[in-house]
XYZ file of C-alpha atoms in Angstrom:
653
model
C 163.705 140.787 117.534
C 161.907 138.479 115.236
C 163.821 137.272 113.290
C 166.290 137.589 116.033
C 164.533 135.039 118.284
C 163.474 132.834 115.442
C 166.800 132.242 114.175
C 167.602 130.707 117.929
C 164.903 129.085 118.313
C 165.887 126.859 114.857
C 169.564 127.199 115.743
C 170.678 123.559 115.020
C 168.274 122.035 112.888
C 169.144 119.280 109.978
C 169.108 121.049 106.547
C 167.301 118.757 105.324
C 164.527 115.506 106.529
C 165.932 112.356 105.506
C 162.631 109.979 104.305
C 164.544 107.599 102.788
C 162.730 107.537 99.364
C 161.115 105.225 95.980
C 163.197 107.371 93.533
C 166.134 109.869 93.597
C 165.969 113.020 94.738
C 166.549 114.746 91.551
C 166.782 118.184 91.178
C 164.542 118.115 88.066
C 161.690 115.897 88.792
C 158.281 115.799 88.635
C 156.657 116.296 91.598
C 153.325 114.945 90.805
C 151.171 115.200 93.522
C 149.524 112.677 94.825
C 146.944 112.115 97.703
C 145.552 109.087 100.824
C 142.562 109.471 103.056
C 142.713 108.987 106.033
C 140.726 109.460 108.839
C 141.522 108.970 113.192
C 138.967 107.546 114.938
C 136.646 109.353 117.247
C 138.064 107.375 120.086
C 141.131 108.102 119.712
C 140.325 111.712 118.741
C 138.949 112.124 122.535
C 142.002 110.655 123.520
C 144.170 112.963 121.971
C 141.906 115.989 123.542
C 142.163 114.539 126.984
C 146.103 114.501 126.340
C 145.853 118.288 125.444
C 144.401 119.012 128.293
C 146.140 117.615 130.185
C 149.080 119.834 129.056
C 147.250 123.027 128.506
C 146.916 123.217 125.097
C 145.135 122.597 121.493
C 144.993 119.625 119.974
C 146.583 120.845 117.037
C 149.818 120.974 119.367
C 149.514 117.032 119.943
C 149.477 116.325 116.282
C 152.039 118.486 115.375
C 154.066 116.465 118.612
C 153.035 113.017 117.721
C 153.559 113.651 113.229
C 157.049 115.159 113.994
C 157.392 111.648 115.972
C 156.639 109.146 113.193
C 158.499 111.683 110.898
C 161.874 111.766 113.181
C 161.630 107.822 113.559
C 160.832 107.432 109.779
C 164.416 109.302 109.051
C 166.018 108.397 112.228
C 166.145 112.024 113.116
C 165.861 112.942 116.541
C 165.245 116.667 115.561
C 162.563 117.541 112.864
C 161.220 120.667 111.340
C 157.852 120.844 110.491
C 155.896 123.784 108.371
C 152.296 125.190 108.872
C 149.837 127.517 107.241
C 148.323 130.682 110.137
C 145.777 132.447 108.938
C 148.069 134.801 109.787
C 144.254 137.225 111.359
C 145.830 138.366 114.764
C 144.192 141.661 115.466
C 140.396 141.702 115.181
C 140.370 144.727 113.126
C 141.810 142.118 110.209
C 138.554 139.490 109.924
C 136.688 142.070 107.454
C 139.484 142.558 105.229
C 139.940 140.120 101.784
C 143.240 139.263 101.163
C 146.053 136.743 101.682
C 147.345 137.171 104.756
C 148.727 133.427 105.521
C 151.817 132.720 106.713
C 153.791 129.997 106.794
C 155.701 128.779 110.745
C 158.608 126.527 111.206
C 157.500 123.817 114.328
C 160.592 122.139 115.685
C 159.975 118.988 117.069
C 162.980 117.996 119.674
C 162.770 114.351 120.904
C 166.493 113.889 121.493
C 167.184 112.814 124.851
C 164.320 110.402 124.357
C 161.827 111.749 126.739
C 158.825 110.682 127.383
C 155.482 111.666 125.964
C 154.700 114.178 128.593
C 158.785 115.784 128.241
C 158.171 115.919 124.483
C 154.251 117.318 124.764
C 156.018 120.661 126.729
C 158.387 120.731 124.767
C 156.282 121.704 121.861
C 154.185 123.272 123.483
C 157.034 125.296 123.795
C 157.642 125.364 120.054
C 154.008 126.541 118.969
C 153.561 129.015 121.687
C 157.233 130.501 120.278
C 156.129 130.319 116.545
C 152.062 132.165 116.966
C 153.918 135.224 119.075
C 156.595 135.498 116.244
C 154.387 134.856 113.397
C 154.519 138.506 111.831
C 157.835 137.409 110.259
C 157.509 136.164 106.784
C 158.786 133.344 106.331
C 160.591 133.379 103.009
C 162.291 136.470 105.307
C 163.128 133.822 107.976
C 164.887 131.879 105.117
C 167.222 134.442 104.290
C 168.416 135.455 107.462
C 168.680 132.040 108.366
C 171.465 131.747 105.963
C 169.425 128.358 104.445
C 171.674 126.976 101.440
C 169.541 126.530 98.926
C 168.636 122.945 96.859
C 166.686 122.450 93.985
C 166.135 118.835 95.347
C 164.479 119.601 98.097
C 162.421 123.060 99.350
C 164.842 124.979 102.506
C 164.432 124.640 106.304
C 161.605 122.316 106.333
C 159.876 119.119 103.454
C 157.131 118.188 105.319
C 153.793 119.962 106.521
C 150.458 119.756 108.356
C 147.650 121.271 107.212
C 145.305 122.360 111.108
C 141.890 123.775 109.528
C 139.471 124.581 111.997
C 137.329 127.396 110.600
C 133.481 125.905 108.866
C 133.460 125.160 105.651
C 130.048 124.779 105.462
C 127.597 126.518 102.600
C 127.138 130.200 101.925
C 124.589 132.267 100.572
C 125.649 135.541 99.239
C 122.859 137.021 97.774
C 121.507 134.699 94.920
C 125.245 132.739 94.736
C 125.272 129.365 96.990
C 129.552 129.084 97.412
C 130.326 125.509 98.650
C 133.948 123.905 99.925
C 135.297 121.304 96.988
C 138.285 119.652 97.318
C 141.232 120.275 94.941
C 143.938 117.977 93.249
C 146.294 120.111 92.256
C 149.073 118.351 89.698
C 152.016 119.087 91.598
C 152.856 119.183 95.492
C 154.787 122.058 96.757
C 156.830 120.225 99.855
C 157.632 115.896 100.348
C 154.906 115.234 102.590
C 151.320 117.647 103.833
C 148.989 116.140 105.882
C 145.753 118.353 105.969
C 143.217 117.135 108.516
C 140.250 119.240 109.528
C 138.848 117.645 112.949
C 134.762 116.686 112.082
C 131.334 116.972 113.599
C 131.425 113.157 114.144
C 134.511 113.870 116.817
C 136.890 112.333 114.195
C 139.587 113.754 112.250
C 139.632 113.724 108.605
C 141.638 114.446 105.991
C 144.794 113.918 103.223
C 148.664 112.960 102.986
C 149.065 114.546 100.169
C 153.507 113.456 98.837
C 155.476 113.523 95.778
C 154.820 110.566 94.245
C 158.332 110.908 92.466
C 160.048 110.507 95.691
C 157.381 108.061 96.976
C 155.216 104.904 95.353
C 151.815 104.100 96.741
C 152.974 102.072 98.866
C 155.813 103.984 101.254
C 153.134 106.186 101.784
C 149.861 103.626 102.720
C 152.316 102.161 105.110
C 153.128 105.363 106.667
C 149.413 106.549 107.641
C 149.318 102.974 109.005
C 152.297 103.260 111.466
C 150.970 107.563 112.121
C 147.508 105.970 113.342
C 148.825 103.594 115.033
C 150.590 106.128 117.067
C 148.149 107.912 117.748
C 146.181 104.545 119.236
C 149.019 104.782 121.464
C 148.665 108.043 123.374
C 146.549 107.308 126.144
C 148.733 104.524 127.604
C 151.877 106.089 127.057
C 150.959 109.073 128.097
C 150.036 107.575 131.796
C 153.801 106.440 132.690
C 157.283 107.933 131.911
C 157.544 105.897 128.784
C 160.461 106.858 126.495
C 158.034 108.395 123.560
C 160.631 106.240 121.224
C 159.203 103.458 122.719
C 155.738 104.219 120.964
C 156.314 100.902 118.331
C 155.373 101.270 114.738
C 155.406 97.230 113.968
C 152.806 94.772 114.604
C 152.926 92.164 115.685
C 153.338 90.363 111.908
C 155.853 92.750 111.360
C 157.560 92.291 113.894
C 157.978 88.261 113.431
C 159.374 89.170 110.388
C 161.944 91.490 110.937
C 163.311 89.330 113.970
C 162.737 86.149 112.769
C 161.600 85.366 109.222
C 164.200 87.546 108.098
C 167.012 85.233 110.009
C 165.570 81.956 109.738
C 169.915 81.938 108.354
C 170.054 78.127 110.626
C 172.991 75.579 107.707
C 172.157 72.176 108.693
C 175.259 71.423 107.526
C 177.148 72.893 110.545
C 176.330 71.942 114.004
C 177.406 75.252 115.820
C 176.015 74.755 119.346
C 176.964 70.692 119.041
C 178.800 69.551 122.066
C 182.891 69.803 121.631
C 183.007 66.361 120.472
C 181.770 67.909 116.959
C 183.534 67.645 114.387
C 183.132 72.011 114.143
C 186.864 73.909 114.816
C 188.990 74.607 112.063
C 191.794 71.876 112.116
C 189.427 68.591 112.310
C 187.088 70.194 109.403
C 190.200 70.433 107.301
C 190.957 66.734 108.742
C 187.858 66.174 106.565
C 189.160 67.373 103.874
C 192.576 65.575 103.785
C 190.749 62.052 104.153
C 187.876 62.864 100.951
C 190.801 64.417 98.902
C 194.097 62.950 100.273
C 196.039 64.249 96.819
C 194.301 66.862 95.226
C 196.589 69.896 95.148
C 195.903 72.662 98.375
C 198.768 75.464 98.021
C 200.620 76.919 95.251
C 203.131 78.768 95.366
C 205.523 80.142 92.166
C 206.075 76.842 90.989
C 205.965 75.239 94.231
C 202.700 73.310 95.987
C 201.772 70.783 98.250
C 199.080 68.283 98.281
C 196.104 68.513 101.337
C 198.671 65.079 102.799
C 201.089 67.763 102.264
C 200.120 70.666 103.970
C 197.969 69.403 107.085
C 201.441 66.133 108.000
C 204.095 69.150 107.604
C 201.332 71.025 109.912
C 201.582 68.549 112.696
C 204.587 68.461 112.642
C 204.384 72.222 113.637
C 202.108 72.048 116.216
C 203.545 69.391 117.691
C 206.561 71.349 118.097
C 204.751 74.169 119.464
C 202.955 71.730 122.483
C 206.044 70.529 123.381
C 207.178 74.305 123.930
C 204.292 74.853 126.361
C 201.910 76.167 123.561
C 198.246 75.566 123.460
C 194.505 76.861 123.765
C 194.035 80.719 124.313
C 197.548 80.737 124.221
C 198.473 83.253 121.400
C 200.723 83.105 118.213
C 202.300 85.964 116.411
C 202.923 85.220 112.732
C 205.472 87.895 111.216
C 205.995 85.717 107.682
C 205.997 87.412 104.387
C 202.809 85.527 102.362
C 204.746 81.595 101.065
C 204.012 78.378 101.992
C 205.167 78.732 105.278
C 202.789 81.383 105.968
C 200.560 78.800 105.369
C 201.938 75.852 107.110
C 201.873 78.606 109.967
C 198.695 78.988 110.214
C 197.300 75.551 110.429
C 200.016 74.759 112.518
C 199.025 77.641 115.022
C 195.255 75.986 115.055
C 196.085 72.442 115.541
C 198.390 73.673 118.219
C 195.712 74.441 119.750
C 196.505 78.127 120.065
C 195.126 81.571 118.425
C 197.275 82.987 115.234
C 198.551 87.090 115.285
C 198.941 87.817 112.017
C 201.328 90.851 111.277
C 202.337 91.630 107.896
C 205.831 91.906 107.995
C 205.232 95.510 105.740
C 203.719 96.811 107.857
C 205.254 99.788 110.175
C 207.470 99.183 113.444
C 205.585 101.090 115.606
C 202.300 98.821 114.987
C 203.896 96.062 114.509
C 206.126 96.145 118.270
C 202.692 97.810 119.543
C 200.191 94.647 118.166
C 203.099 91.721 120.024
C 202.805 93.890 123.001
C 199.064 94.359 122.861
C 198.532 90.749 122.111
C 200.432 89.620 124.967
C 201.641 86.677 122.307
C 203.493 84.031 123.373
C 205.831 83.468 120.576
C 206.629 84.800 117.849
C 207.001 82.460 114.179
C 208.697 84.506 112.144
C 212.271 84.499 109.341
C 215.699 86.502 109.866
C 215.604 90.440 110.883
C 211.446 89.527 109.328
C 210.850 92.123 112.009
C 213.850 92.744 114.366
C 213.153 96.091 115.257
C 209.304 95.784 116.345
C 210.009 92.490 117.556
C 213.003 94.788 119.654
C 210.564 97.585 120.690
C 207.982 95.172 121.960
C 210.901 93.912 124.419
C 211.791 97.077 125.608
C 208.157 97.549 125.948
C 208.746 94.923 128.635
C 206.646 91.477 126.068
C 208.307 87.947 126.223
C 208.390 87.195 123.350
C 210.414 84.004 122.832
C 211.193 83.575 118.486
C 210.706 80.774 116.406
C 212.531 80.678 112.721
C 210.969 79.061 110.373
C 213.667 79.577 107.389
C 216.250 78.067 110.407
C 218.275 75.026 109.532
C 217.550 73.695 114.119
C 214.475 74.391 113.677
C 213.197 72.415 110.103
C 215.647 69.754 111.428
C 214.151 68.992 114.690
C 210.698 69.424 113.109
C 211.363 66.770 110.429
C 211.669 63.944 112.864
C 208.349 65.225 114.230
C 204.789 63.141 113.557
C 203.729 63.434 110.563
C 200.115 62.676 112.151
C 197.238 64.103 112.566
C 197.227 65.484 116.143
C 194.893 64.195 118.718
C 193.214 66.126 121.246
C 195.049 64.148 123.950
C 198.353 66.283 123.018
C 196.778 69.029 123.503
C 197.295 71.270 126.830
C 193.311 70.932 126.697
C 190.613 69.979 124.251
C 190.006 72.266 121.644
C 186.061 73.459 120.923
C 184.399 75.747 118.473
C 184.238 78.590 121.237
C 188.436 78.643 121.620
C 189.892 81.727 120.383
C 191.150 80.927 116.475
C 192.528 84.173 116.467
C 193.050 87.476 116.537
C 193.039 90.797 114.324
C 193.855 94.375 115.784
C 191.180 96.462 113.764
C 193.214 100.145 111.988
C 192.374 102.145 115.067
C 190.835 105.228 112.631
C 188.503 105.640 116.012
C 191.795 105.740 118.332
C 193.867 102.986 119.417
C 193.362 99.714 117.700
C 191.399 97.056 119.577
C 192.160 93.511 118.929
C 189.813 91.596 117.907
C 189.698 88.372 118.692
C 187.853 85.276 117.247
C 186.568 81.795 117.179
C 186.992 78.799 115.895
C 182.644 78.587 115.496
C 183.251 82.678 113.872
C 185.490 80.279 111.465
C 183.967 77.943 110.341
C 180.944 79.776 110.477
C 181.852 82.495 107.464
C 184.097 79.769 105.690
C 182.450 77.060 105.740
C 180.222 76.098 102.845
C 179.455 79.664 102.575
C 176.125 80.272 101.340
C 176.728 83.287 99.720
C 179.633 81.722 97.318
C 179.481 78.820 96.103
C 183.656 76.892 96.712
C 183.913 73.338 96.013
C 187.170 71.416 94.483
C 186.954 72.369 91.079
C 187.840 76.208 92.503
C 190.990 78.092 93.267
C 191.203 80.580 94.954
C 194.081 83.625 95.360
C 195.386 84.174 98.444
C 196.094 88.434 97.748
C 195.214 90.313 100.961
C 198.202 91.193 103.313
C 197.379 88.744 106.059
C 196.657 91.583 109.243
C 193.875 92.119 106.851
C 190.894 89.390 107.674
C 189.850 89.321 103.706
C 193.179 86.856 103.852
C 190.357 84.576 106.565
C 187.651 84.093 103.558
C 191.087 83.238 101.319
C 192.828 80.528 103.619
C 189.548 79.115 104.743
C 187.566 79.276 102.115
C 190.209 77.345 100.198
C 191.095 74.920 102.504
C 187.714 72.582 103.847
C 186.106 73.315 100.926
C 188.482 71.301 99.002
C 189.685 73.782 96.949
C 192.916 74.991 95.879
C 194.982 78.289 97.142
C 196.897 79.595 94.838
C 199.874 82.921 96.817
C 200.348 85.933 95.260
C 203.756 86.710 94.779
C 204.975 88.384 98.609
C 204.982 91.858 98.705
C 203.359 94.759 97.116
C 202.075 93.789 93.955
C 199.647 95.917 91.105
C 196.781 94.239 88.788
C 199.082 93.607 86.050
C 201.160 91.035 89.380
C 197.191 89.876 89.829
C 196.292 89.644 86.795
C 199.620 87.085 86.072
C 198.751 85.197 89.475
C 195.248 84.766 88.160
C 196.222 83.312 84.740
C 198.592 81.993 85.929
C 196.987 79.350 89.058
C 193.757 79.763 86.698
C 192.039 81.399 89.807
C 187.755 81.065 89.690
C 186.860 82.872 92.932
C 188.691 86.307 93.739
C 188.406 88.533 96.870
C 189.140 92.147 96.027
C 188.986 95.428 98.325
C 186.160 97.941 96.425
C 189.326 100.230 95.254
C 191.211 97.681 93.745
C 188.314 96.595 92.070
C 187.392 99.807 90.979
C 191.048 100.021 90.142
C 191.253 96.616 87.790
C 187.988 97.385 85.363
C 189.152 101.144 84.876
C 192.672 99.592 83.855
C 192.993 95.890 82.817
C 189.963 94.836 83.020
C 190.729 91.107 80.715
C 192.049 90.661 85.101
C 189.453 89.047 85.809
C 189.344 86.607 82.648
C 188.081 82.782 83.520
C 186.884 84.375 86.978
C 183.844 82.684 87.627
C 182.726 84.985 91.047
C 183.852 88.019 92.358
C 184.145 89.135 95.553
C 184.326 92.772 96.109
C 183.287 94.962 100.041
C 185.453 96.918 102.323
C 183.945 99.859 101.257
C 181.416 101.323 98.877
C 181.260 99.372 95.448
C 180.989 101.834 91.844
C 178.103 100.804 89.980
C 179.071 102.355 86.524
C 182.944 99.522 87.881
C 180.582 97.440 88.018
C 178.509 97.246 84.908
C 181.914 98.086 82.504
C 183.052 94.391 84.295
C 179.812 93.338 82.715
C 179.807 94.227 80.057
C 183.237 92.125 78.486
C 182.730 89.607 81.287
C 178.900 88.724 81.175
C 179.138 85.302 83.337
C 180.958 86.934 86.338
C 179.235 86.337 89.214
C 179.540 89.451 91.711
C 178.673 89.976 94.640
C 179.151 92.637 97.797
C 180.927 91.650 100.952
C 179.867 93.451 103.837
C 181.180 93.073 107.640
C 182.583 94.275 109.690
C 186.246 92.972 111.182
C 184.373 92.442 114.398
C 181.535 90.027 112.326
C 184.646 87.876 110.946
C 184.791 89.335 107.733
C 181.737 89.153 105.999
C 177.716 89.069 107.363
C 175.812 90.227 104.421
C 175.862 89.824 101.036
C 174.466 90.517 97.971
C 174.222 89.061 94.558
C 173.671 91.802 92.280
C 171.740 91.350 89.277
C 170.968 93.067 85.671
C 168.191 95.472 87.581
C 171.307 96.115 90.538
C 173.182 98.163 87.277
C 170.027 100.486 87.103
C 170.227 101.676 90.381
C 172.526 104.390 92.532
C 173.515 102.634 94.639
C 174.746 98.786 95.223
C 172.343 96.822 98.469
C 175.094 95.207 100.553
C 172.288 92.547 101.376
C 170.980 89.894 103.770
C 172.677 88.367 105.752
C 174.541 84.856 105.234
C 174.889 81.276 106.983
C 174.045 81.402 110.354
C 174.665 85.229 111.241
C 171.269 87.505 111.784
C 170.497 91.157 111.349
C 168.319 93.601 113.059
C 167.317 97.355 111.731
C 167.251 98.897 115.447
C 166.300 102.886 116.326
C 167.985 104.928 119.026
C 166.221 102.440 121.994
C 166.757 99.529 120.170
C 163.627 98.860 118.895
C 162.594 96.759 115.465
C 162.093 98.380 112.438
C 159.693 97.683 109.958
C 160.911 97.118 106.358
C 161.230 100.558 104.768
C 162.763 102.760 107.945
C 166.086 103.632 108.240
C 168.062 103.214 111.678
C 171.043 101.475 112.827
C 172.082 97.736 111.544
C 172.685 95.044 114.973
C 174.762 91.812 113.753
C 174.621 88.815 115.850
C 174.837 85.224 115.528
C 177.864 82.493 114.542
C 180.114 85.405 113.379
C 179.902 87.870 116.198
C 183.266 87.723 117.454
C 184.024 87.341 120.988
C 185.193 90.694 121.895
C 187.736 92.869 121.785
C 191.184 91.435 123.785
C 191.037 93.525 127.219
C 188.998 95.610 126.444
C 185.759 94.237 128.110
C 184.054 98.158 128.236
C 184.364 98.590 124.269
C 182.954 95.445 123.525
């Protein structure tokens, strides 16, 4: 009966307490024990006793509740199990017997649903009462009955313990023998963390944290001890309100300023993102500044063809004027369905110069997906070539989308464009002025979580990402390779990272490319800055290492980077700079980057790094409280790269 009750009590608990560690959780680690003294003042202890009295329970129950709260916060878990030893002498007849009666209890601390302190206390009180009334079942039998998967890297059911010693520990005389307790420091620890404490005659509570030094360093545990005491000190105020327990603050004002402000001083003075709309902070304006600086420099190369910055600007101006004549302007969406080509880049720039935003469509995408994007976006126009997306266009029109088409390979269109002015398009020519807050492009998520969502990105977003980037030096001597699908947001970095900074943009062959094609393009264009997905990078490091010859900087991302692939690359190309680029579509390609160091090659994984310019990063708990360094939480991204939202889906935004 006790076994069945225990199984019900512990149903659904996490397999392991995922405390952040400093060293790998290896099965054969030393488990060396370290000890850190801890003291809870008499004043705080008195406040804890008041809380215990209010709930008609013990000081032990209060400490279990708050210890569990701290561990849950550290592990980013709302449900934790704590072990605790009991004497096992539940009958009067056992009091005088000599023998080992001790058993271990598994105490559940469930803080899910954001309970207040009083609600949590009642939950834990029930958990403790259950454990004490069902303490006869040996712990090893409980592990067996629960069917817990065993692991050499952690103990079953719980990995943290609280040992509460309430019996007298004074000296004892037995005839001629005087016996007194002495602290014993064991060489190895059984659990990740054990808090052993006892009340003292002066009203304080004292004891030690015993911890696995092969998992945690001394400074981390010292910080945890500080946070535990800080948590206990807030109990009196919290117990008087219905405020959720997870609003207990682990950090003081200094730590709060560090994670909220000091870590987020990323404003780039070169880009006045919040300046009036007259400032040169839109993509066309920044590009035109570069045209003025280097008009004769090569901007674009595709196969044997190339355009200078002045020539690219002129062709884009002509297309922009044609679009304006068709009634296209700011906040309208123009779909671009072109294979990788000079015309594709001209179209991207021309749409922006008209004031409109572009929707990039990969012609190789499935017909149904292209049709969905055309219909959902409400695009005003499609720039394409004959029959490239004919079936998708027909499907979208059947769904009710009115989609006029502009064919860039049509002789009549080219003739019309040739008659238009080559000069830059002035603000006065657009239907309204263009500002950094206007839409620059619309791009769709993969739909892996359901229906694909259209992410609306502004000029401010793209300028912040690509103009004079803090994470990768790009200048007129560089060449970037445009390799990604036009519908993948890495194209945003490739195209605008080159054209806003005076670099050359080399276009890989249209359609699908293999590693040999990529290497040939890199060699032909003398590419110095390269972006690859994490998966493609791993394949290249394994099968085509010569691909990276001459590349100065490699940015890889989109998934977890292989440490081994980076080791292989660095062994062959010592001087190449490898950057981990992390960020969802909703934050404009990259939000965090990390330049990989030699030290990183000793890790099991590569950090995603720190925020790029004009971006703020926060690690928050489930109640949106800022967390201190070394505590797991959720990543929140703010700043100039944060997209405007999901098109037509304000609730999801």
